[in-house]
Amino acid sequence: MPWFVSNKFGDQAVLKEYRNPAWLYTHITIFCRVVGPLVMVGMWALAIAAFTGFYPVSGIYLLFLAILLIFQEFGWLFNKFSFLKNDNCLGMCWRGFVWFEDWKRAFEYFILAVIGFVIGGFSSWPLFVGGGLILVLSIFYWLKAIRFTKIELLKLPETNAGGFTGNAPTPTAPAMEWGTPGSKY
């Protein structure tokens, strides 16, 4: 489904899907799969630093993020297990969990980063650094989500001599012969 956008000059454009040839966009999945586990290791280290540095609330939140990142970032590996593909309760829960992909995961990570900034503020440095790491990961997943969009100019319908659209004769479809693949009989 195309999206219509316009700029301040009144030009209209439509977003269409295409393959972006930029080097970053062609390798963004690899970047996400490398940066995700690195952020996860950073979250574990920050959780340990928060617990040893007398920031228990920050440590609990960072531990929650580290456990969440294990399942989110290694979801492609967990999908190989056959018991998660079944139609049992565990399989349905897992399908709901891996529904967060690309833009949904970017949005989720952005919200988690904002929550980390709000909880910790500038008083808890582990949460500030952890929120920044999650924000970087959110940007990578946002780039992964938009890698297939391109803006093209929208061709406006032609008008007749009076300036009104819709009065121009429309071409009729050619008559379909019996027995062709598109016919009903």
PDB file of C-alpha atoms in Angstrom:
ATOM      1  CA  MET A   1       0.000   0.000   0.000  1.00  0.00           C
ATOM      2  CA  PRO A   2       1.694   3.242  -1.036  1.00  0.00           C
ATOM      3  CA  TRP A   3       1.855   6.255   1.248  1.00  0.00           C
ATOM      4  CA  PHE A   4       1.323   9.754  -0.145  1.00  0.00           C
ATOM      5  CA  VAL A   5       3.514  12.595   1.094  1.00  0.00           C
ATOM      6  CA  SER A   6       3.820  16.206   0.023  1.00  0.00           C
ATOM      7  CA  ASN A   7       6.340  18.960   0.665  1.00  0.00           C
ATOM      8  CA  LYS A   8       5.907  22.674   1.326  1.00  0.00           C
ATOM      9  CA  PHE A   9       5.862  23.446  -2.415  1.00  0.00           C
ATOM     10  CA  GLY A  10       2.765  21.320  -2.990  1.00  0.00           C
ATOM     11  CA  ASP A  11       4.562  18.540  -4.865  1.00  0.00           C
ATOM     12  CA  GLN A  12       3.090  15.147  -4.138  1.00  0.00           C
ATOM     13  CA  ALA A  13       5.053  11.934  -4.018  1.00  0.00           C
ATOM     14  CA  VAL A  14       4.329   8.321  -3.293  1.00  0.00           C
ATOM     15  CA  LEU A  15       6.495   5.925  -1.300  1.00  0.00           C
ATOM     16  CA  LYS A  16       7.212   2.725  -3.184  1.00  0.00           C
ATOM     17  CA  GLU A  17       9.193  -0.330  -2.221  1.00  0.00           C
ATOM     18  CA  TYR A  18      12.593  -0.966  -3.755  1.00  0.00           C
ATOM     19  CA  ARG A  19      15.980  -2.380  -2.891  1.00  0.00           C
ATOM     20  CA  ASN A  20      18.313   0.354  -1.629  1.00  0.00           C
ATOM     21  CA  PRO A  21      21.803  -0.111  -3.073  1.00  0.00           C
ATOM     22  CA  ALA A  22      23.655   1.657  -0.224  1.00  0.00           C
ATOM     23  CA  TRP A  23      26.284  -0.519   1.448  1.00  0.00           C
ATOM     24  CA  LEU A  24      24.922   0.053   4.951  1.00  0.00           C
ATOM     25  CA  TYR A  25      21.413  -0.916   3.922  1.00  0.00           C
ATOM     26  CA  THR A  26      22.513  -4.123   2.223  1.00  0.00           C
ATOM     27  CA  HIS A  27      24.364  -5.240   5.366  1.00  0.00           C
ATOM     28  CA  ILE A  28      22.039  -3.830   8.039  1.00  0.00           C
ATOM     29  CA  THR A  29      20.820  -7.278   9.145  1.00  0.00           C
ATOM     30  CA  ILE A  30      24.405  -8.301   9.868  1.00  0.00           C
ATOM     31  CA  PHE A  31      24.944  -5.054  11.776  1.00  0.00           C
ATOM     32  CA  CYS A  32      21.822  -5.695  13.857  1.00  0.00           C
ATOM     33  CA  ARG A  33      22.920  -9.258  14.617  1.00  0.00           C
ATOM     34  CA  VAL A  34      26.366  -8.059  15.708  1.00  0.00           C
ATOM     35  CA  VAL A  35      25.394  -4.898  17.588  1.00  0.00           C
ATOM     36  CA  GLY A  36      22.475  -6.604  19.389  1.00  0.00           C
ATOM     37  CA  PRO A  37      24.580  -9.169  21.298  1.00  0.00           C
ATOM     38  CA  LEU A  38      27.217  -6.509  22.016  1.00  0.00           C
ATOM     39  CA  VAL A  39      24.534  -4.307  23.575  1.00  0.00           C
ATOM     40  CA  MET A  40      23.278  -7.346  25.488  1.00  0.00           C
ATOM     41  CA  VAL A  41      26.763  -7.972  26.951  1.00  0.00           C
ATOM     42  CA  GLY A  42      26.951  -4.285  27.803  1.00  0.00           C
ATOM     43  CA  MET A  43      23.603  -4.523  29.603  1.00  0.00           C
ATOM     44  CA  TRP A  44      24.862  -7.439  31.705  1.00  0.00           C
ATOM     45  CA  ALA A  45      28.024  -5.492  32.573  1.00  0.00           C
ATOM     46  CA  LEU A  46      26.021  -2.374  33.428  1.00  0.00           C
ATOM     47  CA  ALA A  47      23.612  -4.411  35.585  1.00  0.00           C
ATOM     48  CA  ILE A  48      26.564  -5.803  37.555  1.00  0.00           C
ATOM     49  CA  ALA A  49      28.040  -2.303  37.848  1.00  0.00           C
ATOM     50  CA  ALA A  50      24.687  -0.942  39.048  1.00  0.00           C
ATOM     51  CA  PHE A  51      24.319  -3.623  41.725  1.00  0.00           C
ATOM     52  CA  THR A  52      27.880  -3.120  42.982  1.00  0.00           C
ATOM     53  CA  GLY A  53      27.594   0.670  42.790  1.00  0.00           C
ATOM     54  CA  PHE A  54      24.523   0.877  45.040  1.00  0.00           C
ATOM     55  CA  TYR A  55      21.972   1.509  42.281  1.00  0.00           C
ATOM     56  CA  PRO A  56      19.522  -1.374  42.933  1.00  0.00           C
ATOM     57  CA  VAL A  57      16.602   0.027  40.902  1.00  0.00           C
ATOM     58  CA  SER A  58      18.900   0.646  37.942  1.00  0.00           C
ATOM     59  CA  GLY A  59      20.357  -2.836  38.327  1.00  0.00           C
ATOM     60  CA  ILE A  60      16.934  -4.492  38.280  1.00  0.00           C
ATOM     61  CA  TYR A  61      15.876  -2.578  35.154  1.00  0.00           C
ATOM     62  CA  LEU A  62      19.173  -3.318  33.379  1.00  0.00           C
ATOM     63  CA  LEU A  63      18.894  -6.993  34.331  1.00  0.00           C
ATOM     64  CA  PHE A  64      15.370  -7.029  32.868  1.00  0.00           C
ATOM     65  CA  LEU A  65      16.729  -5.453  29.654  1.00  0.00           C
ATOM     66  CA  ALA A  66      19.597  -7.955  29.470  1.00  0.00           C
ATOM     67  CA  ILE A  67      17.238 -10.938  29.794  1.00  0.00           C
ATOM     68  CA  LEU A  68      14.849  -9.413  27.236  1.00  0.00           C
ATOM     69  CA  LEU A  69      17.727  -8.838  24.822  1.00  0.00           C
ATOM     70  CA  ILE A  70      18.759 -12.501  25.040  1.00  0.00           C
ATOM     71  CA  PHE A  71      15.423 -13.604  23.639  1.00  0.00           C
ATOM     72  CA  GLN A  72      14.964 -10.682  21.240  1.00  0.00           C
ATOM     73  CA  GLU A  73      18.424 -10.773  19.676  1.00  0.00           C
ATOM     74  CA  PHE A  74      18.772 -14.542  19.506  1.00  0.00           C
ATOM     75  CA  GLY A  75      15.200 -15.115  18.326  1.00  0.00           C
ATOM     76  CA  TRP A  76      16.460 -16.194  14.896  1.00  0.00           C
ATOM     77  CA  LEU A  77      18.432 -18.954  16.670  1.00  0.00           C
ATOM     78  CA  PHE A  78      15.546 -20.014  18.903  1.00  0.00           C
ATOM     79  CA  ASN A  79      13.299 -20.304  15.826  1.00  0.00           C
ATOM     80  CA  LYS A  80      15.298 -23.371  14.788  1.00  0.00           C
ATOM     81  CA  PHE A  81      13.908 -25.378  17.715  1.00  0.00           C
ATOM     82  CA  SER A  82      11.000 -27.545  16.641  1.00  0.00           C
ATOM     83  CA  PHE A  83       9.057 -27.350  19.924  1.00  0.00           C
ATOM     84  CA  LEU A  84       8.630 -23.598  19.401  1.00  0.00           C
ATOM     85  CA  LYS A  85       7.015 -24.176  15.989  1.00  0.00           C
ATOM     86  CA  ASN A  86       4.198 -26.344  17.316  1.00  0.00           C
ATOM     87  CA  ASP A  87       0.687 -25.093  18.006  1.00  0.00           C
ATOM     88  CA  ASN A  88       1.005 -25.564  21.736  1.00  0.00           C
ATOM     89  CA  CYS A  89       0.953 -22.846  24.389  1.00  0.00           C
ATOM     90  CA  LEU A  90       4.717 -22.345  24.286  1.00  0.00           C
ATOM     91  CA  GLY A  91       4.715 -22.056  20.494  1.00  0.00           C
ATOM     92  CA  MET A  92       1.925 -19.495  20.496  1.00  0.00           C
ATOM     93  CA  CYS A  93       3.685 -17.414  23.152  1.00  0.00           C
ATOM     94  CA  TRP A  94       6.892 -17.569  21.146  1.00  0.00           C
ATOM     95  CA  ARG A  95       5.128 -16.427  17.949  1.00  0.00           C
ATOM     96  CA  GLY A  96       3.720 -13.487  19.869  1.00  0.00           C
ATOM     97  CA  PHE A  97       7.178 -12.680  21.204  1.00  0.00           C
ATOM     98  CA  VAL A  98       8.927 -12.754  17.818  1.00  0.00           C
ATOM     99  CA  TRP A  99       6.178 -10.604  16.312  1.00  0.00           C
ATOM    100  CA  PHE A 100       8.358  -7.679  17.392  1.00  0.00           C
ATOM    101  CA  GLU A 101      10.575  -7.376  14.327  1.00  0.00           C
ATOM    102  CA  ASP A 102      12.085  -4.412  12.434  1.00  0.00           C
ATOM    103  CA  TRP A 103      10.054  -1.253  13.093  1.00  0.00           C
ATOM    104  CA  LYS A 104       8.161  -2.774  16.016  1.00  0.00           C
ATOM    105  CA  ARG A 105      11.424  -3.753  17.689  1.00  0.00           C
ATOM    106  CA  ALA A 106      12.870  -0.309  16.960  1.00  0.00           C
ATOM    107  CA  PHE A 107       9.846   1.294  18.603  1.00  0.00           C
ATOM    108  CA  GLU A 108      10.055  -1.102  21.562  1.00  0.00           C
ATOM    109  CA  TYR A 109      13.754  -0.343  22.085  1.00  0.00           C
ATOM    110  CA  PHE A 110      13.088   3.389  21.812  1.00  0.00           C
ATOM    111  CA  ILE A 111      10.408   3.188  24.507  1.00  0.00           C
ATOM    112  CA  LEU A 112      12.708   1.098  26.740  1.00  0.00           C
ATOM    113  CA  ALA A 113      15.500   3.672  26.271  1.00  0.00           C
ATOM    114  CA  VAL A 114      13.175   6.535  27.196  1.00  0.00           C
ATOM    115  CA  ILE A 115      12.033   4.617  30.289  1.00  0.00           C
ATOM    116  CA  GLY A 116      15.691   4.103  31.220  1.00  0.00           C
ATOM    117  CA  PHE A 117      16.401   7.809  30.843  1.00  0.00           C
ATOM    118  CA  VAL A 118      13.335   8.721  32.923  1.00  0.00           C
ATOM    119  CA  ILE A 119      14.069   6.237  35.728  1.00  0.00           C
ATOM    120  CA  GLY A 120      17.757   6.987  35.974  1.00  0.00           C
ATOM    121  CA  GLY A 121      18.053  10.512  34.695  1.00  0.00           C
ATOM    122  CA  PHE A 122      21.533  11.867  35.186  1.00  0.00           C
ATOM    123  CA  SER A 123      21.878  10.537  38.725  1.00  0.00           C
ATOM    124  CA  SER A 124      22.339   6.891  37.742  1.00  0.00           C
ATOM    125  CA  TRP A 125      25.115   6.564  35.186  1.00  0.00           C
ATOM    126  CA  PRO A 126      24.500   2.851  34.424  1.00  0.00           C
ATOM    127  CA  LEU A 127      20.943   3.561  33.285  1.00  0.00           C
ATOM    128  CA  PHE A 128      22.068   6.574  31.279  1.00  0.00           C
ATOM    129  CA  VAL A 129      24.674   4.504  29.422  1.00  0.00           C
ATOM    130  CA  GLY A 130      22.258   1.553  29.048  1.00  0.00           C
ATOM    131  CA  GLY A 131      19.568   3.834  27.637  1.00  0.00           C
ATOM    132  CA  GLY A 132      22.095   5.175  25.130  1.00  0.00           C
ATOM    133  CA  LEU A 133      23.063   1.652  24.045  1.00  0.00           C
ATOM    134  CA  ILE A 134      19.417   0.659  23.592  1.00  0.00           C
ATOM    135  CA  LEU A 135      18.836   3.883  21.649  1.00  0.00           C
ATOM    136  CA  VAL A 136      21.695   3.011  19.259  1.00  0.00           C
ATOM    137  CA  LEU A 137      20.177  -0.450  18.781  1.00  0.00           C
ATOM    138  CA  SER A 138      16.796   1.164  18.118  1.00  0.00           C
ATOM    139  CA  ILE A 139      18.352   3.308  15.384  1.00  0.00           C
ATOM    140  CA  PHE A 140      19.859   0.231  13.732  1.00  0.00           C
ATOM    141  CA  TYR A 141      16.494  -1.547  13.710  1.00  0.00           C
ATOM    142  CA  TRP A 142      14.806   1.593  12.387  1.00  0.00           C
ATOM    143  CA  LEU A 143      17.326   1.658   9.525  1.00  0.00           C
ATOM    144  CA  LYS A 144      16.599  -2.018   8.914  1.00  0.00           C
ATOM    145  CA  ALA A 145      12.880  -1.245   8.713  1.00  0.00           C
ATOM    146  CA  ILE A 146      13.188   1.647   6.229  1.00  0.00           C
ATOM    147  CA  ARG A 147      15.693   0.039   3.899  1.00  0.00           C
ATOM    148  CA  PHE A 148      13.022  -0.779   1.315  1.00  0.00           C
ATOM    149  CA  THR A 149      11.369   2.607   0.871  1.00  0.00           C
ATOM    150  CA  LYS A 150      11.917   5.183  -1.841  1.00  0.00           C
ATOM    151  CA  ILE A 151      10.128   8.410  -2.702  1.00  0.00           C
ATOM    152  CA  GLU A 152       8.972   8.781  -6.304  1.00  0.00           C
ATOM    153  CA  LEU A 153       6.995  11.629  -7.831  1.00  0.00           C
ATOM    154  CA  LEU A 154       3.300  10.949  -8.169  1.00  0.00           C
ATOM    155  CA  LYS A 155       1.874  11.475 -11.634  1.00  0.00           C
ATOM    156  CA  LEU A 156      -1.272  13.543 -11.436  1.00  0.00           C
ATOM    157  CA  PRO A 157      -4.231  12.629 -13.674  1.00  0.00           C
ATOM    158  CA  GLU A 158      -4.460  14.474 -16.961  1.00  0.00           C
ATOM    159  CA  THR A 159      -7.140  17.098 -17.358  1.00  0.00           C
ATOM    160  CA  ASN A 160      -9.249  17.969 -20.382  1.00  0.00           C
ATOM    161  CA  ALA A 161      -9.630  21.448 -21.938  1.00  0.00           C
ATOM    162  CA  GLY A 162     -11.980  22.705 -19.219  1.00  0.00           C
ATOM    163  CA  GLY A 163      -9.547  21.797 -16.453  1.00  0.00           C
ATOM    164  CA  PHE A 164     -11.820  19.121 -15.009  1.00  0.00           C
ATOM    165  CA  THR A 165     -10.747  15.542 -14.477  1.00  0.00           C
ATOM    166  CA  GLY A 166     -13.006  12.632 -15.180  1.00  0.00           C
ATOM    167  CA  ASN A 167     -14.527  13.929 -18.447  1.00  0.00           C
ATOM    168  CA  ALA A 168     -11.821  12.440 -20.607  1.00  0.00           C
ATOM    169  CA  PRO A 169     -12.810   9.222 -22.344  1.00  0.00           C
ATOM    170  CA  THR A 170     -11.478   6.153 -20.601  1.00  0.00           C
ATOM    171  CA  PRO A 171      -9.999   3.366 -22.681  1.00  0.00           C
ATOM    172  CA  THR A 172     -12.042   0.192 -22.662  1.00  0.00           C
ATOM    173  CA  ALA A 173     -10.538  -3.178 -21.974  1.00  0.00           C
ATOM    174  CA  PRO A 174     -10.204  -5.455 -24.973  1.00  0.00           C
ATOM    175  CA  ALA A 175     -12.847  -8.132 -25.239  1.00  0.00           C
ATOM    176  CA  MET A 176     -11.719 -11.369 -23.668  1.00  0.00           C
ATOM    177  CA  GLU A 177     -12.001 -14.534 -25.696  1.00  0.00           C
ATOM    178  CA  TRP A 178     -13.512 -17.734 -24.429  1.00  0.00           C
ATOM    179  CA  GLY A 179     -11.038 -20.176 -22.934  1.00  0.00           C
ATOM    180  CA  THR A 180      -8.278 -17.700 -22.116  1.00  0.00           C
ATOM    181  CA  PRO A 181      -6.797 -17.928 -18.615  1.00  0.00           C
ATOM    182  CA  GLY A 182      -8.433 -14.662 -17.496  1.00  0.00           C
ATOM    183  CA  SER A 183     -11.930 -15.594 -18.654  1.00  0.00           C
ATOM    184  CA  LYS A 184     -14.605 -17.017 -16.425  1.00  0.00           C
ATOM    185  CA  TYR A 185     -15.387 -19.952 -18.750  1.00  0.00           C
TER     186      TYR A 185
END
